[in-house]
Structure formats: structure tokens, C-alpha cells
Amino acid sequence: MTPFRAIAVFYHVATLNSVMAAAEQLGVTASAVSQQLRALEAQIGTALVTRQGRRIRLTEAGERYFELISDQVEGLIRATETMRGARTTATLTIRATPTVSTKWLLPRLPGFLDANPSIDVRLDGTNEPTDFARDPVDLEIRHGTGRWPGLHVLPLAEESFVPVCASRLAPPRSIGPDDLVNFRLIQSLKAQVQWPAWFAAQDLPTPNMARRLSFDRSHMAVDAAVLGLGVALESTLMMERELAGGMLVQPLRDAPVIRITTQWLVCPPANLRRSRVRRFIDWIAAEARSWQTSQAGPNG
């Protein structure tokens, strides 16, 4: 007979990467969990987990088995809770910078919530990188170079860094790069493209930066540009709404842009076993592709 109890125990162990944590969640002893794991391995005829101290790691067979059963087990859990008159929810914890959270992710998040009513979302807006061994975070949208050994890393989207300002400061495509010396230049100190690099890409000397306004957050640089305080150099990912709504324009004529990827989806490979993580990655990747397509011919 199919060992349903043992399958449920294995599902919890694989999700939590711990026999002790699974035992606590199931309300049984650790020895009972280990007994169920052994019974399941005997039934299948192969080892599903290996132990490393107090933690466990799935074998190759265990990884494959978890992939095959996870959606079905989660479906059974939801169905059981529905029949009991309750709504089962899983909490997905996402960490992202304040700028990405407020400027790009939040406007799109209702679509994910509507499509996944069984998933609650906790959004942690901070610039601190996640220590996945310590922090209870499922997935991070991390700003940087994309080089983080030991983690699953997926590029979010290629961004265009362009000079922008309020239209009352300079109409769209009304000035040349040389005219920027007449404006206060706004910059985010954490942005991966700074004004000197942008001018160097145009084979132009960097103007006197005495008239400048600096922030440690990109969303503050964007807001300062909207207020007409100067010309900002920022990613189109960070100022999508401001450009679409006409609060910001691209004032330069025929100025090339710098395109790089600075935002990445990051998590330990083991977290990909969580259905809520896989669903979010699939959803946000589709949103990023849609956004990238819309940027093919940006209007100034």
C-alpha cells in the first residue's frame, strides 16, 4: 500500500531541510520522523536523504522524488483545509531594496496575489544582503554584479541607464550632452552607473561635479529629479511610472544609453524545492520579460 504518512513526513523534511524542524511542525518525535523516512526508503528501494550533523541533504533520488510529489502533497493539504472550512496559506518572504520594492515590484504584486490566493507575501525592503543560513527569507531580489557563489542566481532584466529630468527643466530631446554642464547633476551613490562612467562612454570629459546632489537610495534620486532639482542618471527599471506618466523625460538628443543587468533573483538551490518560490520566480520572470519588451522603444 502507498505509505501516505511517510510521504507527508518526507515532504516536510525536504521542505525544512531538518528532521527536528519537521518533527516540531508535525507534532511528533524526531525518531518517529526518522522511522517514517526509513520506511519510505525501504518501500522505494533507494536512499532519499543523507545526514550532515543535525541537518539533512536530499540525495539525487530524493531531489527527483520531491519534484514529483510536492505539487500533489500541497494540493492535498489545501483540499483538506478547504473541507475543514479553513483557508490554507503559505507565506513567501521576499527581500528587495526599497527602490525595487516601491518602484517596480509593488505596482505588479496584485497580479501575483490574485493568481496565488493560497500564498501570503511578506516583503522585506532593505539594502542588506540576505544571510540565508540565518534570515527567514525565501528569495531575494539582489542588487549587484550577479556573482554570488553557492547561490542560485537568475538575472531579472537588462536595464537602461539614462539621464532624466522634469519637463519644466528641459523638454524631451532638447539639449545635447555638452549642455549638462548647465544643470545640477543628481546621482545615487549605490547605482552601478555613475556620471563619470556615462560621460566616458560618450567620449566626453566629466564636467565639474560641484553642482551635484547625491543620495544613498535610487528612489530618492528619482524623486529629486521629479521635483526639478536637476538631471538624474538612473535605471529605467527604477523610474518606470515616472517616465510613463510624464513626470520625467529624457532631455538629451540622440544620447546613447548604458545597458547592464543590476538586479538578480537569488536564493539557495534548496529553496527552489518550495512551490511558492517556484511560482514567484515563474511569475516575476514573465513580468520582467513583458517589461523588457515594453522598453524596446522607450519614449522620452
mmCIF file of C-alpha atoms in Angstrom, residues 66-213:
data_model
loop_
_atom_site.group_PDB
_atom_site.id
_atom_site.type_symbol
_atom_site.label_atom_id
_atom_site.label_comp_id
_atom_site.label_asym_id
_atom_site.label_seq_id
_atom_site.Cartn_x
_atom_site.Cartn_y
_atom_site.Cartn_z
ATOM 1 C CA PHE A 66 10.403 15.642 -4.101
ATOM 2 C CA GLU A 67 9.885 17.249 -7.509
ATOM 3 C CA LEU A 68 7.377 14.528 -8.393
ATOM 4 C CA ILE A 69 5.315 14.713 -5.191
ATOM 5 C CA SER A 70 5.473 18.327 -3.962
ATOM 6 C CA ASP A 71 2.621 19.776 -6.012
ATOM 7 C CA GLN A 72 0.375 16.814 -5.229
ATOM 8 C CA VAL A 73 1.089 16.932 -1.479
ATOM 9 C CA GLU A 74 0.450 20.676 -1.351
ATOM 10 C CA GLY A 75 -2.769 20.133 -3.283
ATOM 11 C CA LEU A 76 -3.890 17.517 -0.731
ATOM 12 C CA ILE A 77 -3.091 19.896 2.137
ATOM 13 C CA ARG A 78 -5.133 22.701 0.534
ATOM 14 C CA ALA A 79 -8.020 20.352 -0.247
ATOM 15 C CA THR A 80 -8.105 19.055 3.333
ATOM 16 C CA GLU A 81 -8.105 22.566 4.799
ATOM 17 C CA THR A 82 -10.856 23.615 2.382
ATOM 18 C CA MET A 83 -13.027 20.724 3.520
ATOM 19 C CA ARG A 84 -12.411 21.776 7.122
ATOM 20 C CA GLY A 85 -13.730 25.242 6.249
ATOM 21 C CA ALA A 86 -10.325 26.887 6.542
ATOM 22 C CA ARG A 87 -8.078 28.579 4.000
ATOM 23 C CA THR A 88 -4.541 27.288 3.996
ATOM 24 C CA THR A 89 -1.837 29.860 3.235
ATOM 25 C CA ALA A 90 1.898 29.693 2.832
ATOM 26 C CA THR A 91 3.988 32.788 3.487
ATOM 27 C CA LEU A 92 6.505 33.788 0.847
ATOM 28 C CA THR A 93 9.186 36.097 2.253
ATOM 29 C CA ILE A 94 10.928 38.259 -0.335
ATOM 30 C CA ARG A 95 13.783 40.656 0.311
ATOM 31 C CA ALA A 96 14.460 43.541 -2.091
ATOM 32 C CA THR A 97 15.903 47.028 -1.966
ATOM 33 C CA PRO A 98 13.466 49.822 -1.031
ATOM 34 C CA THR A 99 13.718 51.225 -4.563
ATOM 35 C CA VAL A 100 12.918 47.955 -6.354
ATOM 36 C CA SER A 101 10.182 47.226 -3.826
ATOM 37 C CA THR A 102 8.360 50.543 -4.205
ATOM 38 C CA LYS A 103 9.136 51.492 -7.801
ATOM 39 C CA TRP A 104 8.826 48.171 -9.655
ATOM 40 C CA LEU A 105 7.598 45.240 -7.574
ATOM 41 C CA LEU A 106 4.701 46.724 -5.589
ATOM 42 C CA PRO A 107 2.760 48.005 -8.641
ATOM 43 C CA ARG A 108 2.839 44.461 -10.072
ATOM 44 C CA LEU A 109 2.317 42.462 -6.887
ATOM 45 C CA PRO A 110 -1.519 42.422 -7.024
ATOM 46 C CA GLY A 111 -1.255 40.224 -10.118
ATOM 47 C CA PHE A 112 0.723 37.600 -8.212
ATOM 48 C CA LEU A 113 -1.594 37.717 -5.202
ATOM 49 C CA ASP A 114 -4.697 37.347 -7.376
ATOM 50 C CA ALA A 115 -3.185 34.368 -9.206
ATOM 51 C CA ASN A 116 -1.978 32.721 -5.976
ATOM 52 C CA PRO A 117 -4.628 33.206 -3.270
ATOM 53 C CA SER A 118 -3.074 30.459 -1.119
ATOM 54 C CA ILE A 119 0.203 32.394 -0.788
ATOM 55 C CA ASP A 120 0.711 35.308 1.587
ATOM 56 C CA VAL A 121 3.613 37.650 0.829
ATOM 57 C CA ARG A 122 5.963 39.334 3.264
ATOM 58 C CA LEU A 123 8.132 41.966 1.559
ATOM 59 C CA ASP A 124 11.312 42.942 3.395
ATOM 60 C CA GLY A 125 12.601 46.222 1.934
ATOM 61 C CA THR A 126 16.273 46.583 2.801
ATOM 62 C CA ASN A 127 19.653 47.016 1.144
ATOM 63 C CA GLU A 128 21.301 44.413 3.378
ATOM 64 C CA PRO A 129 22.114 41.166 1.537
ATOM 65 C CA THR A 130 20.424 38.102 2.945
ATOM 66 C CA ASP A 131 22.278 35.592 5.065
ATOM 67 C CA PHE A 132 20.125 32.637 4.031
ATOM 68 C CA ALA A 133 21.581 30.455 6.800
ATOM 69 C CA ARG A 134 20.209 32.879 9.393
ATOM 70 C CA ASP A 135 17.461 35.030 7.856
ATOM 71 C CA PRO A 136 13.979 33.522 7.230
ATOM 72 C CA VAL A 137 13.912 34.699 3.604
ATOM 73 C CA ASP A 138 12.749 32.554 0.681
ATOM 74 C CA LEU A 139 14.052 34.688 -2.170
ATOM 75 C CA GLU A 140 15.943 37.941 -2.643
ATOM 76 C CA ILE A 141 15.972 40.440 -5.483
ATOM 77 C CA ARG A 142 19.597 41.462 -5.042
ATOM 78 C CA HIS A 143 21.376 44.479 -6.475
ATOM 79 C CA GLY A 144 24.908 43.861 -7.711
ATOM 80 C CA THR A 145 27.100 42.026 -10.180
ATOM 81 C CA GLY A 146 25.392 38.613 -10.087
ATOM 82 C CA ARG A 147 28.465 36.799 -8.744
ATOM 83 C CA TRP A 148 27.478 35.029 -5.517
ATOM 84 C CA PRO A 149 28.953 31.503 -5.362
ATOM 85 C CA GLY A 150 26.805 28.812 -3.815
ATOM 86 C CA LEU A 151 23.510 30.553 -4.589
ATOM 87 C CA HIS A 152 21.019 30.105 -7.405
ATOM 88 C CA VAL A 153 21.266 33.357 -9.383
ATOM 89 C CA LEU A 154 18.918 34.404 -12.196
ATOM 90 C CA PRO A 155 19.067 37.792 -13.981
ATOM 91 C CA LEU A 156 15.880 39.824 -13.634
ATOM 92 C CA ALA A 157 16.148 42.193 -16.602
ATOM 93 C CA GLU A 158 18.596 44.298 -18.571
ATOM 94 C CA GLU A 159 18.241 47.930 -17.552
ATOM 95 C CA SER A 160 18.970 51.144 -19.451
ATOM 96 C CA PHE A 161 20.683 53.947 -17.567
ATOM 97 C CA VAL A 162 19.641 57.303 -18.996
ATOM 98 C CA PRO A 163 19.699 60.972 -17.954
ATOM 99 C CA VAL A 164 16.244 62.226 -16.958
ATOM 100 C CA CYS A 165 14.672 65.376 -15.564
ATOM 101 C CA ALA A 166 11.346 67.123 -15.092
ATOM 102 C CA SER A 167 9.987 68.503 -18.370
ATOM 103 C CA ARG A 168 9.842 72.020 -16.927
ATOM 104 C CA LEU A 169 13.610 71.868 -16.509
ATOM 105 C CA ALA A 170 14.260 70.753 -20.092
ATOM 106 C CA PRO A 171 11.776 69.429 -22.691
ATOM 107 C CA PRO A 172 12.320 65.990 -24.243
ATOM 108 C CA ARG A 173 15.289 65.756 -26.611
ATOM 109 C CA SER A 174 16.012 69.478 -26.325
ATOM 110 C CA ILE A 175 19.648 69.522 -25.218
ATOM 111 C CA GLY A 176 22.956 67.823 -26.012
ATOM 112 C CA PRO A 177 25.422 66.132 -23.641
ATOM 113 C CA ASP A 178 27.566 69.281 -23.579
ATOM 114 C CA ASP A 179 24.633 71.244 -22.155
ATOM 115 C CA LEU A 180 24.603 69.142 -18.971
ATOM 116 C CA VAL A 181 27.242 71.483 -17.505
ATOM 117 C CA ASN A 182 24.396 73.976 -17.031
ATOM 118 C CA PHE A 183 22.398 71.634 -14.788
ATOM 119 C CA ARG A 184 22.781 70.190 -11.324
ATOM 120 C CA LEU A 185 23.602 66.503 -11.697
ATOM 121 C CA ILE A 186 21.765 64.082 -9.395
ATOM 122 C CA GLN A 187 23.168 60.685 -8.546
ATOM 123 C CA SER A 188 22.579 57.683 -6.313
ATOM 124 C CA LEU A 189 25.816 56.613 -4.661
ATOM 125 C CA LYS A 190 24.770 52.945 -4.865
ATOM 126 C CA ALA A 191 23.924 52.983 -8.585
ATOM 127 C CA GLN A 192 26.205 50.814 -10.695
ATOM 128 C CA VAL A 193 26.451 53.503 -13.376
ATOM 129 C CA GLN A 194 27.749 56.880 -12.207
ATOM 130 C CA TRP A 195 28.030 60.154 -14.098
ATOM 131 C CA PRO A 196 31.796 59.874 -14.790
ATOM 132 C CA ALA A 197 31.258 56.472 -16.437
ATOM 133 C CA TRP A 198 28.359 57.838 -18.508
ATOM 134 C CA PHE A 199 30.413 60.800 -19.795
ATOM 135 C CA ALA A 200 33.346 58.488 -20.522
ATOM 136 C CA ALA A 201 31.024 56.302 -22.625
ATOM 137 C CA GLN A 202 30.215 59.397 -24.709
ATOM 138 C CA ASP A 203 33.940 60.250 -25.057
ATOM 139 C CA LEU A 204 33.282 63.441 -23.120
ATOM 140 C CA PRO A 205 35.159 64.858 -20.148
ATOM 141 C CA THR A 206 33.266 64.766 -16.870
ATOM 142 C CA PRO A 207 32.030 68.281 -16.097
ATOM 143 C CA ASN A 208 32.715 69.989 -12.812
ATOM 144 C CA MET A 209 30.675 67.964 -10.330
ATOM 145 C CA ALA A 210 30.490 70.796 -7.793
ATOM 146 C CA ARG A 211 26.839 71.310 -8.703
ATOM 147 C CA ARG A 212 25.555 67.945 -7.720
ATOM 148 C CA LEU A 213 23.049 66.290 -5.428
#
